[in-house]
PDB file of C-alpha atoms in Angstrom:
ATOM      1  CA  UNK A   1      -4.645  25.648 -15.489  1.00  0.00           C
ATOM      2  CA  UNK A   2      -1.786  23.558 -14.548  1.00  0.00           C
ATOM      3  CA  UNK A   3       0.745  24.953 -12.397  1.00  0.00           C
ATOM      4  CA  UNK A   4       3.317  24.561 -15.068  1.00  0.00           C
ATOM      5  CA  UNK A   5       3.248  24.464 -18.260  1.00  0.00           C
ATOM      6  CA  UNK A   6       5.534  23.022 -21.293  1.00  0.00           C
ATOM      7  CA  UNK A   7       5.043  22.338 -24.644  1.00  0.00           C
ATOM      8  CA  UNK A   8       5.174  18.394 -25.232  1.00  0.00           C
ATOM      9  CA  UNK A   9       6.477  18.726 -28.546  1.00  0.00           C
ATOM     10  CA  UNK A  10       8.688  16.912 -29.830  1.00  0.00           C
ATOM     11  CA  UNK A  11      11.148  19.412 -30.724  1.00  0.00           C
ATOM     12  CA  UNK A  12      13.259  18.406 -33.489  1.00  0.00           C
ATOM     13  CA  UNK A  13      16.113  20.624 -34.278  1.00  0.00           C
ATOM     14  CA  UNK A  14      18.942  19.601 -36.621  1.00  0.00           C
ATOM     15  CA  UNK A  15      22.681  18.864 -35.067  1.00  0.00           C
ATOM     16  CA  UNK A  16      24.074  22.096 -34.612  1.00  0.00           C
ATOM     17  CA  UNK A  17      21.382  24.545 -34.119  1.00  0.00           C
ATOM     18  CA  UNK A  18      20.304  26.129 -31.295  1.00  0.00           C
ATOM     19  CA  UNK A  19      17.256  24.105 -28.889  1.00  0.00           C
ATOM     20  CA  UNK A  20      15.484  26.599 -27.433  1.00  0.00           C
ATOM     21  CA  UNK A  21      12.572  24.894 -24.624  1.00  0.00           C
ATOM     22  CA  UNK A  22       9.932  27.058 -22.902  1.00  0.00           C
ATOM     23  CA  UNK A  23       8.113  27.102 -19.146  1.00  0.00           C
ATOM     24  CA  UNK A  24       5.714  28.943 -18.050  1.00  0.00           C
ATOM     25  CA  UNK A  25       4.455  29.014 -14.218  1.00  0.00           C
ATOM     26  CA  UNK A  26       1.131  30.588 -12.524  1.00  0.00           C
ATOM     27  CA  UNK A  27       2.299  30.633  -8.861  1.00  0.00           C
ATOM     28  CA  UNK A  28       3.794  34.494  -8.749  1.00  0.00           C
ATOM     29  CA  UNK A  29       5.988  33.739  -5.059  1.00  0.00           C
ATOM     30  CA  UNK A  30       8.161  31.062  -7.074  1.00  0.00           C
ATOM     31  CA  UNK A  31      11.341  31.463  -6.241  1.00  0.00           C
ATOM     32  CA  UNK A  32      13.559  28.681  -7.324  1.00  0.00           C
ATOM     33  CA  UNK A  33      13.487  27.284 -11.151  1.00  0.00           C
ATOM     34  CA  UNK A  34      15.489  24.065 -12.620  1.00  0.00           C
ATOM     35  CA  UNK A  35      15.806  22.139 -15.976  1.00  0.00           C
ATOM     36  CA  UNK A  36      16.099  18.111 -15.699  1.00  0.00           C
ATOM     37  CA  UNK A  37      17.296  16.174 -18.312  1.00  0.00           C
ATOM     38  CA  UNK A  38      15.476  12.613 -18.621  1.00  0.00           C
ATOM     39  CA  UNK A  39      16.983  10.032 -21.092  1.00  0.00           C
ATOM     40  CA  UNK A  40      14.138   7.112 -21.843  1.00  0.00           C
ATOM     41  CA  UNK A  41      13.753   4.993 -18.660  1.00  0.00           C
ATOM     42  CA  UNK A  42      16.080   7.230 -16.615  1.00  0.00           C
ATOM     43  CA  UNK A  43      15.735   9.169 -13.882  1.00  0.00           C
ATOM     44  CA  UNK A  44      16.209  12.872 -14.090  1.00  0.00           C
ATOM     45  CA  UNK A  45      19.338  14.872 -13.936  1.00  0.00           C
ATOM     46  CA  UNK A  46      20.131  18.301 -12.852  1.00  0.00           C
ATOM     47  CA  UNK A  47      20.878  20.607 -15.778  1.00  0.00           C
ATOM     48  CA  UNK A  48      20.517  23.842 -14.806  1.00  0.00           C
ATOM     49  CA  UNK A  49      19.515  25.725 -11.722  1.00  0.00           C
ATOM     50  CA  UNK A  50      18.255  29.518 -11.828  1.00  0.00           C
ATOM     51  CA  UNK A  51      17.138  32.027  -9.322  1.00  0.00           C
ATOM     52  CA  UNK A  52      17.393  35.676 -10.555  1.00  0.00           C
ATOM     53  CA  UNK A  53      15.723  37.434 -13.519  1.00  0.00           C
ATOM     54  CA  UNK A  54      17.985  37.364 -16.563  1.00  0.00           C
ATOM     55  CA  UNK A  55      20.296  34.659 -17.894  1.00  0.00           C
ATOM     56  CA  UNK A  56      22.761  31.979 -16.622  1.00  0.00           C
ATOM     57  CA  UNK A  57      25.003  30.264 -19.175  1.00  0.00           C
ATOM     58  CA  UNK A  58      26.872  26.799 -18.396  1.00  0.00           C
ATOM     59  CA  UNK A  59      28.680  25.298 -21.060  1.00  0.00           C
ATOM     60  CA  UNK A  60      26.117  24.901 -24.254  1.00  0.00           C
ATOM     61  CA  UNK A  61      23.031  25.330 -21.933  1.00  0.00           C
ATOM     62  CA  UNK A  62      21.438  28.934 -21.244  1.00  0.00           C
ATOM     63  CA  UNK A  63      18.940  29.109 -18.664  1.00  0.00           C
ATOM     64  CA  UNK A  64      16.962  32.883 -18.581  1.00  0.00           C
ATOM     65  CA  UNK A  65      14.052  33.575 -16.377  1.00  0.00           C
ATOM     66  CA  UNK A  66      11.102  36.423 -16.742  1.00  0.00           C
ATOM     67  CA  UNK A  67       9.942  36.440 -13.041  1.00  0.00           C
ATOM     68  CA  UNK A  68       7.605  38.890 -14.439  1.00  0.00           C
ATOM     69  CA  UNK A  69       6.441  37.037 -17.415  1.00  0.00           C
ATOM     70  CA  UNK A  70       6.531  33.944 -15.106  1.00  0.00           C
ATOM     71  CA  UNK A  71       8.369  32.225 -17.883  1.00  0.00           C
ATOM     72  CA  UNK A  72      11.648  29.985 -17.868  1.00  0.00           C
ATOM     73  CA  UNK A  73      13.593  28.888 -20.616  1.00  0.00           C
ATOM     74  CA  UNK A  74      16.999  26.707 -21.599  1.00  0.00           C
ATOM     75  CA  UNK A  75      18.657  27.046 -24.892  1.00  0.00           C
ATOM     76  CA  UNK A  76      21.062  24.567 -25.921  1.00  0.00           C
ATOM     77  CA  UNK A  77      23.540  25.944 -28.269  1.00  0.00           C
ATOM     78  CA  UNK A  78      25.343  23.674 -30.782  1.00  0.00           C
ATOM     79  CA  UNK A  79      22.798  20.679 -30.437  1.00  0.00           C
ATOM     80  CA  UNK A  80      24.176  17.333 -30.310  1.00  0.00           C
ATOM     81  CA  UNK A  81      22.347  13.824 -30.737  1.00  0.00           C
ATOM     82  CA  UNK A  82      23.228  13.509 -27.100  1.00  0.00           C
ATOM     83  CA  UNK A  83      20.852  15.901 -26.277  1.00  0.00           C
ATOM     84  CA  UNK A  84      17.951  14.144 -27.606  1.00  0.00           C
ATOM     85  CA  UNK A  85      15.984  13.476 -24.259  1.00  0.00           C
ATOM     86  CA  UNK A  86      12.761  14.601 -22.318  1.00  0.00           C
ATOM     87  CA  UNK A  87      13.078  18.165 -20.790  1.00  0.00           C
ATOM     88  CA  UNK A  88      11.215  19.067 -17.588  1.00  0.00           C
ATOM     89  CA  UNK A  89      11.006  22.394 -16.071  1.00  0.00           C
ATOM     90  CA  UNK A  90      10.551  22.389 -11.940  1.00  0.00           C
ATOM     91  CA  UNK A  91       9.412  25.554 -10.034  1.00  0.00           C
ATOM     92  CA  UNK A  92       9.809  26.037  -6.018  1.00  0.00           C
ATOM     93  CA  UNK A  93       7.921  28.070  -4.201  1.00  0.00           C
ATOM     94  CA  UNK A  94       9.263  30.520  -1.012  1.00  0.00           C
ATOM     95  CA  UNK A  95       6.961  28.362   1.605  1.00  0.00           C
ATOM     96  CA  UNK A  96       8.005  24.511   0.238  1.00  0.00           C
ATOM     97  CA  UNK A  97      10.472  22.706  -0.822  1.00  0.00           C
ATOM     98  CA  UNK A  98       8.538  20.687  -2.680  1.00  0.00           C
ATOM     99  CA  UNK A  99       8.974  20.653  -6.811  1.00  0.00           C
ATOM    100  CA  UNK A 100       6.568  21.157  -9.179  1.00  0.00           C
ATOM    101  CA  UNK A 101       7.296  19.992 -12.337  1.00  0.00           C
ATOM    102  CA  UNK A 102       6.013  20.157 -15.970  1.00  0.00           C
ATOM    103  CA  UNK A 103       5.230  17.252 -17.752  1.00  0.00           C
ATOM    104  CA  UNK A 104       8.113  17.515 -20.310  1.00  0.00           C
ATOM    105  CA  UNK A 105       9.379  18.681 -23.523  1.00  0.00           C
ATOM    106  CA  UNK A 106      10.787  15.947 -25.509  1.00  0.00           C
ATOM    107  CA  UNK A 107      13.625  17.264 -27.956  1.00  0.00           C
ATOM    108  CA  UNK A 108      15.013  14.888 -31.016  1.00  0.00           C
ATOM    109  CA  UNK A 109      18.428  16.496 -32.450  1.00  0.00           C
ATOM    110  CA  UNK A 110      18.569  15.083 -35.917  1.00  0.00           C
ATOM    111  CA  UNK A 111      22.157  14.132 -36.878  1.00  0.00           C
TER     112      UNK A 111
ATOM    113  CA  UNK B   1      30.041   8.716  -3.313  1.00  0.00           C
ATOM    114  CA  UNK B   2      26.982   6.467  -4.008  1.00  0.00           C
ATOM    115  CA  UNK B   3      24.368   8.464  -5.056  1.00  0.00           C
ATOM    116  CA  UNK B   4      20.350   7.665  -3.878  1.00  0.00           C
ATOM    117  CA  UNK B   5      19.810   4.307  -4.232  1.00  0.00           C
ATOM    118  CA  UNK B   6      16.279   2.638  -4.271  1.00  0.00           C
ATOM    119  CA  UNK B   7      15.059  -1.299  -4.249  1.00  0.00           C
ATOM    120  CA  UNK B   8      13.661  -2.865  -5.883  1.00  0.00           C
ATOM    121  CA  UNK B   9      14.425  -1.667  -9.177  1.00  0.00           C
ATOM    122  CA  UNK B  10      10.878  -3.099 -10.538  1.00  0.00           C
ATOM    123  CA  UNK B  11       7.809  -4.730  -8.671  1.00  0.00           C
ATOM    124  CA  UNK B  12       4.789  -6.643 -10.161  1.00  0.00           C
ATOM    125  CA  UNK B  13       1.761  -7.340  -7.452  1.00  0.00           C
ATOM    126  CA  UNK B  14      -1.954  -7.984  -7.732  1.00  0.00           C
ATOM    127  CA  UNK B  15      -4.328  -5.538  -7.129  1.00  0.00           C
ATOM    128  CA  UNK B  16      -4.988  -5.569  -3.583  1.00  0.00           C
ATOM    129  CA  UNK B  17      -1.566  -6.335  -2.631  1.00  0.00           C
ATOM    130  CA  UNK B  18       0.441  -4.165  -0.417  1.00  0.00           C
ATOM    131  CA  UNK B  19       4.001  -3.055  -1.446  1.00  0.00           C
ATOM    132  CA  UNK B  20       7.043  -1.110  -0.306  1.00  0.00           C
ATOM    133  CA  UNK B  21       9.280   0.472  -1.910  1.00  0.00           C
ATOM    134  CA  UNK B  22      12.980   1.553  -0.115  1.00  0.00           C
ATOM    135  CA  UNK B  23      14.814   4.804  -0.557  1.00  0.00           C
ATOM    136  CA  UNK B  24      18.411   5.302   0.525  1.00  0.00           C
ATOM    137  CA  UNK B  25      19.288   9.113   0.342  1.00  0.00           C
ATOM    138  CA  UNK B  26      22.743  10.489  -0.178  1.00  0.00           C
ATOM    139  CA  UNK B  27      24.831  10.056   3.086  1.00  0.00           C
ATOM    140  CA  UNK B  28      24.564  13.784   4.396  1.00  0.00           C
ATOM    141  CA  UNK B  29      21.467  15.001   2.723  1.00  0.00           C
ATOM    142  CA  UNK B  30      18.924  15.900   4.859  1.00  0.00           C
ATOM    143  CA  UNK B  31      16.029  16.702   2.755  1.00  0.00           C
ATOM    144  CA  UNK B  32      14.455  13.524   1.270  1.00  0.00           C
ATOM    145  CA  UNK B  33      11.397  13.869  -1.254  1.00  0.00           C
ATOM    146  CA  UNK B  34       9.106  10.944  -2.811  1.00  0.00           C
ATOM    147  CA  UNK B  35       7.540  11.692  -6.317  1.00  0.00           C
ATOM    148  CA  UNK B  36       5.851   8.995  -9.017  1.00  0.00           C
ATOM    149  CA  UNK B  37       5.559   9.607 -12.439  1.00  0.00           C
ATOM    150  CA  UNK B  38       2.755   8.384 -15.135  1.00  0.00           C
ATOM    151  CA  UNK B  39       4.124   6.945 -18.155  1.00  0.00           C
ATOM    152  CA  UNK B  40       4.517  10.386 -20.195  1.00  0.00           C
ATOM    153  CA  UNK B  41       4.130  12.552 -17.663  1.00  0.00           C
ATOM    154  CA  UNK B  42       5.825  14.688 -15.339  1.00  0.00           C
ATOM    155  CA  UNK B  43       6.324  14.163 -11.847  1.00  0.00           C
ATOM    156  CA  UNK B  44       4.279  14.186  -9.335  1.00  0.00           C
ATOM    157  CA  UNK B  45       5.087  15.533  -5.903  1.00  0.00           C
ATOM    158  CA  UNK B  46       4.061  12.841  -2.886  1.00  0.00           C
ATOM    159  CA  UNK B  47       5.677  13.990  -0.011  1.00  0.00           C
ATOM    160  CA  UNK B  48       8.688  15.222   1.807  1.00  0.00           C
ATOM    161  CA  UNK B  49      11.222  14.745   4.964  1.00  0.00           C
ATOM    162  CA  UNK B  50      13.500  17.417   6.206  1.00  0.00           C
ATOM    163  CA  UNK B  51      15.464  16.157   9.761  1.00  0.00           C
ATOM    164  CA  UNK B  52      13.376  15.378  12.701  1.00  0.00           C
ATOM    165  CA  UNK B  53      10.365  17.672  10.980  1.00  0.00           C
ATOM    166  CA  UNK B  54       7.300  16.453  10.704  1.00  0.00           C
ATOM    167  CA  UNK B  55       6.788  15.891   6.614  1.00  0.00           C
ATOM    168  CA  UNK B  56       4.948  17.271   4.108  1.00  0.00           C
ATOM    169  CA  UNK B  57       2.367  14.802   3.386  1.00  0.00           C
ATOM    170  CA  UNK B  58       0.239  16.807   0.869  1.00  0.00           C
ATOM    171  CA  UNK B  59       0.984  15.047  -1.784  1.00  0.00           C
ATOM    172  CA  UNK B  60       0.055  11.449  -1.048  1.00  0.00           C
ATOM    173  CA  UNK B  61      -2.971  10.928  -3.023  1.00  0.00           C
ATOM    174  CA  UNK B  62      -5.218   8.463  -0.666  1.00  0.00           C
ATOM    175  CA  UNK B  63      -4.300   7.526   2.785  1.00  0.00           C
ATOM    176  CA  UNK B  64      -3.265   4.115   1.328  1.00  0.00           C
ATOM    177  CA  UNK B  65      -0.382   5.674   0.324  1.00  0.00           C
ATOM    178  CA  UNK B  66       1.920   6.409   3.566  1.00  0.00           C
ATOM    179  CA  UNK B  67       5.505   6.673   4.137  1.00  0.00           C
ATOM    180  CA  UNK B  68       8.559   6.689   6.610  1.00  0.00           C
ATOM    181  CA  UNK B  69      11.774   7.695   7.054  1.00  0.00           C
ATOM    182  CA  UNK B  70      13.967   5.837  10.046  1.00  0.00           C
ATOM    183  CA  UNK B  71      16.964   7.473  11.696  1.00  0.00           C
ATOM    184  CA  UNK B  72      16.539  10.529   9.662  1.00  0.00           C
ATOM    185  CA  UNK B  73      18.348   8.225   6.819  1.00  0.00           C
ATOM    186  CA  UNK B  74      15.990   5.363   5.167  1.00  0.00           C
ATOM    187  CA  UNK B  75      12.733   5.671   4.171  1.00  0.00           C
ATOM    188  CA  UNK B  76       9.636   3.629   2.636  1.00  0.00           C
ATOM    189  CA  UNK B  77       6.857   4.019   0.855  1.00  0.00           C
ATOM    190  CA  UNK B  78       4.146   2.063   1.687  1.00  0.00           C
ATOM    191  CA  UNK B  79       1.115   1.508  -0.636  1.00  0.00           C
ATOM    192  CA  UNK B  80      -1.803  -0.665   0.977  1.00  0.00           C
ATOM    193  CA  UNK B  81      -4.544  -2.410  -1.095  1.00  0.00           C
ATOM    194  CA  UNK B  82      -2.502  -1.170  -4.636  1.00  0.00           C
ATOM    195  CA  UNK B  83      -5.236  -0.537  -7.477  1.00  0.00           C
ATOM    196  CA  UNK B  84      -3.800  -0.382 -10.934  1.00  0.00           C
ATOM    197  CA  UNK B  85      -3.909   3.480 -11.307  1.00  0.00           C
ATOM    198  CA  UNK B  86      -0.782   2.998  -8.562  1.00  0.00           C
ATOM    199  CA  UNK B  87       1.235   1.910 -11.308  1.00  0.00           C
ATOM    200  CA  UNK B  88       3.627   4.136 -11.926  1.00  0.00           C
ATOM    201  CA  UNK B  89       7.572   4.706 -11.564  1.00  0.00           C
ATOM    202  CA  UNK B  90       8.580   6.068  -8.139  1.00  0.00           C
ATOM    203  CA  UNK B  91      11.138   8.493  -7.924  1.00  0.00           C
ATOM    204  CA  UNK B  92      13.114   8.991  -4.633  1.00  0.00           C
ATOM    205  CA  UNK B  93      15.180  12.614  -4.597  1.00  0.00           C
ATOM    206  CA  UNK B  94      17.464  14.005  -1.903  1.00  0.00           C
ATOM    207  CA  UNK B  95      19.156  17.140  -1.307  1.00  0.00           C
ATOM    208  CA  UNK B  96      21.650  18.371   0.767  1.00  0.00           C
ATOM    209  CA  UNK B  97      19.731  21.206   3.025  1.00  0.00           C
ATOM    210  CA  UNK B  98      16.483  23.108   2.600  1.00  0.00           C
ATOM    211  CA  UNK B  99      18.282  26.138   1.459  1.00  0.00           C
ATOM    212  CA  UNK B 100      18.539  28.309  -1.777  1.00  0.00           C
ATOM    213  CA  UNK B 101      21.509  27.029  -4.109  1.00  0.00           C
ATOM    214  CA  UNK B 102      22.226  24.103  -2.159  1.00  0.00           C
ATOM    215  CA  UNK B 103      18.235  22.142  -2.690  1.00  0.00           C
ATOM    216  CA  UNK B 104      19.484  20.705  -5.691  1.00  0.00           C
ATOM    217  CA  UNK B 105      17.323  17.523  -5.831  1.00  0.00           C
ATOM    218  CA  UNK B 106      19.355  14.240  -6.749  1.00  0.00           C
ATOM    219  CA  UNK B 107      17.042  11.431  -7.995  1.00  0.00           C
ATOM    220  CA  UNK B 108      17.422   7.761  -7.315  1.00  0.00           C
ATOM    221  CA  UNK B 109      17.107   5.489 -10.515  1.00  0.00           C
ATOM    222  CA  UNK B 110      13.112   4.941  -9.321  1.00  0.00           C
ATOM    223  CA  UNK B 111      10.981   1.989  -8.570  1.00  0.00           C
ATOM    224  CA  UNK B 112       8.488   0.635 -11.647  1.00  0.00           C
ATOM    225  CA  UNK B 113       5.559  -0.339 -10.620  1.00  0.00           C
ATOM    226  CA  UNK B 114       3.126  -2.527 -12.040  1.00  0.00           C
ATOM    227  CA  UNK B 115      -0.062  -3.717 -10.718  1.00  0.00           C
ATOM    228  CA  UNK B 116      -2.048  -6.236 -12.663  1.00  0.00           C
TER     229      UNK B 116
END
């Protein structure tokens, strides 16, 4: 079982609707959680950063966390074409700083 | 502020060749981390620097791979003898300091590698 886990999709949502991307982790003592954006041949960038059980809203992007589920999400409200990009969840653990990261969800917003 | 920069931008070598690749953190972070990712994949931790520490090698995956970080500032990756499963893009990341809600990770724009 892979540490963490994400659908590869694609995920193609029409401009306008609502993105929603799913994580799920095994290691129980995680205790930091992030969503990177990657454009094609980019590196990634920070979109969201969550620590606590519920949800966190910046801007469009929603990031809500199930410690107990062990399951992170992001919702993008009001999906632009700009979104379209590679999504990868990242999980910390308490003991090292180290990332561990999914291998992606790729999301298409169709104009 | 410049963010992490890292050189070269792409390398070709022969199998069997050694290579380094540079990392130049953000000027105040601390915390310096090396990851590679596999074309469609995610990434892949390789290890990490934090001050004088000793780092967290655990994620190098053959002790060809080794890497150093001068003046708590620089560092490089070195891969010895490269085989063509090292072909990957390298990722360079730093963060400010080791501590919740300020570990963002910023990435450099990564190192492709290609070994023929």
């Amino acid at each position: 079982q892979k540490e963490v886990e994400q659908n590869s999709g694609p995920l193609s949502v029409p401009e306008g609707a609502i993105a929603s991307l799913n994580c799920t982790y095994s290691d129980r003592v995680s205790q930091s959680f992030f969503w990177y954006r990657q454009y094609s041949g980019k590196s990634p960038e920070l979109i969201m950063s969550i620590y606590s059980n519920g949800d966190k809203e910046d801007g469009r992007f929603t990031a809500q966390l199930n410690k107990a589920s062990q399951y992170v999400s992001l919702l993008i409200r009001d999906s632009q074409p700009s979104d379209s990009a590679t999504y990868l969840c990242a999980v910390q653990g308490d003991s090292s700083y180290k990332l561990i990261f999914g291998s992606g969800t790729r999301l298409l917003v169709r104009p | 502020g410049a963010g992490v920069s890292q050189s070269p931008s792409n390398k070709v070598t022969e199998k069997g060749k050694d290579v380094e690749l540079r990392c130049d953190p953000i000027s105040g972070h601390t915390a310096l981390y090396w990851y590679r990712q596999s074309l469609g994949q995610g990434l892949e931790f390789l290890i990490y620097f934090q001050g004088n520490s000793a780092p967290d090698k655990s994620g190098l995956p053959s002790d060809r791979f080794s890497a150093e970080r001068t003046g708590g500032s620089v560092s490089t990756l070195t891969i010895q003898r490269t085989q063509q499963e090292d072909s990957a893009v390298y990722l360079c990341a730093s963060s400010l300091v080791p501590v919740q809600g300020q570990e963002t990770q910023y990435f450099g724009p990564g190192t492709r590698l290609l070994v023929l």
